[in-house]
C-alpha positions as a LaTeX table, in Angstrom:
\begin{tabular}{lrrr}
\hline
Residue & $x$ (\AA) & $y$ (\AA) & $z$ (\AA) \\
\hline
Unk1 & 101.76 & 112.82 & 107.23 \\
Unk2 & 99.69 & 109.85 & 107.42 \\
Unk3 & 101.37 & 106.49 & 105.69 \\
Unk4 & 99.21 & 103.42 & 104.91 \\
Unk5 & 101.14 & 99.88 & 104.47 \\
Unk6 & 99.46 & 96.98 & 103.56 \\
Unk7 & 100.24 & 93.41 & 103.74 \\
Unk8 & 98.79 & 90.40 & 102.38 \\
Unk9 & 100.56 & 86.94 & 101.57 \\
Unk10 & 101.70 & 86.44 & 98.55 \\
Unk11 & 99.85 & 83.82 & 96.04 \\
Unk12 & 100.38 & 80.74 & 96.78 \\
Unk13 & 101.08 & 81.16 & 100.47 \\
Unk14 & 98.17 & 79.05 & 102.39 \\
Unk15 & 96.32 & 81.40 & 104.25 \\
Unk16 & 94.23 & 79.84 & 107.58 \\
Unk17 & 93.03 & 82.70 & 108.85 \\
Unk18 & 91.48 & 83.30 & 105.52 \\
Unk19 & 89.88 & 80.22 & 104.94 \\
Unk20 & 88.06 & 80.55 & 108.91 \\
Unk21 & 86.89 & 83.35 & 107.40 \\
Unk22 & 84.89 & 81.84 & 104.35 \\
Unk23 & 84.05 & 79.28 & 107.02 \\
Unk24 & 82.37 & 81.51 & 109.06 \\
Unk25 & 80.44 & 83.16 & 106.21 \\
Unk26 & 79.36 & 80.26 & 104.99 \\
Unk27 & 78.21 & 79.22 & 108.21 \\
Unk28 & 76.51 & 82.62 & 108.95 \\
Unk29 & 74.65 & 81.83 & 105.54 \\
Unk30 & 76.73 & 84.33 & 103.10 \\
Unk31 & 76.33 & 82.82 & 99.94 \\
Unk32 & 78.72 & 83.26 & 96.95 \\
Unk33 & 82.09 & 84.21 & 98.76 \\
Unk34 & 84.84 & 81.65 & 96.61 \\
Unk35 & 87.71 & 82.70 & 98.61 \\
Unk36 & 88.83 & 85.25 & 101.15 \\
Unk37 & 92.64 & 86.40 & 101.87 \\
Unk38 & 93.26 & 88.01 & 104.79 \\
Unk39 & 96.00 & 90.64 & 106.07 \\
Unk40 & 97.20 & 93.66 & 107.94 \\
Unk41 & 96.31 & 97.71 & 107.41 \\
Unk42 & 99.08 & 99.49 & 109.23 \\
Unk43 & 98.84 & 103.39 & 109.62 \\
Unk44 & 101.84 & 104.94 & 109.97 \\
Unk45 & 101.80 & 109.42 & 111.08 \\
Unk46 & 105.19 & 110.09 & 110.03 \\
Unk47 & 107.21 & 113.61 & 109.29 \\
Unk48 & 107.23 & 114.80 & 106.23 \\
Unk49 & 111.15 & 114.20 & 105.48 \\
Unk50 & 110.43 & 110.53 & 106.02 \\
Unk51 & 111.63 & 109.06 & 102.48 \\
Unk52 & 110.32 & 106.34 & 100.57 \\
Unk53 & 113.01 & 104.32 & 100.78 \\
Unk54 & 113.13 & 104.47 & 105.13 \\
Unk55 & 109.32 & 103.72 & 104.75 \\
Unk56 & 110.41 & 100.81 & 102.30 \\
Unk57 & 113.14 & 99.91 & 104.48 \\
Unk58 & 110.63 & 99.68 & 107.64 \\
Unk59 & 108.68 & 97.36 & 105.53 \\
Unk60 & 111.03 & 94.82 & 104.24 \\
Unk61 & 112.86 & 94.69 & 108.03 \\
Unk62 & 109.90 & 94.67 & 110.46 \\
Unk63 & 106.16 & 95.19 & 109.42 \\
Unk64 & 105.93 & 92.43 & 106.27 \\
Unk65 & 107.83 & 89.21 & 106.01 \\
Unk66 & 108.86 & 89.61 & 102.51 \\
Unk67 & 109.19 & 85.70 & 102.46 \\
Unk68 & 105.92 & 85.15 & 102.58 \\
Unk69 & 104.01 & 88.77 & 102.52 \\
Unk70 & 103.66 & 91.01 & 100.10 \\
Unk71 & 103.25 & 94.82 & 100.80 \\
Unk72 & 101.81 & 98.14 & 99.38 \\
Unk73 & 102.83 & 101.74 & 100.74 \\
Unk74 & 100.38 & 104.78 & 100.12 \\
Unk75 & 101.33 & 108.17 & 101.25 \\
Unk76 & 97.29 & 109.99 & 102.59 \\
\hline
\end{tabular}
């Protein structure tokens, strides 16, 4: 089964790789972008006895830093 996890800082959280992004569209002539956050898609093919809570687990101890990241879990 295919698991999608995605992370994104949480609010508040200054994100540089986001704002070289609206740089770069700004400079590439993209008009009317106010702000861009940027994160991680991670796609997980686990079995199907893998619970929510070890896919939560694998999330909060190695694929988000819940200090600063946020992250969402979807089961394809």
């Amino acid at each position: 089964m295919k698991v999608q996890v995605y992370v994104t800082l949480k609010p508040g959280v200054l994100d540089p790789q986001g704002k070289a992004i609206h740089h770069a569209l700004e400079g590439l002539g993209f008009a009317g972008v106010d702000d861009v956050r940027a994160g991680r898609f991670i796609e997980l093919e686990v079995a199907d006895s893998v619970s929510d809570a070890d896919l939560d687990a694998m999330c909060a101890k190695l694929l988000a830093n819940t200090v600063i990241e946020n992250y969402r879990i979807e089961r394809a």
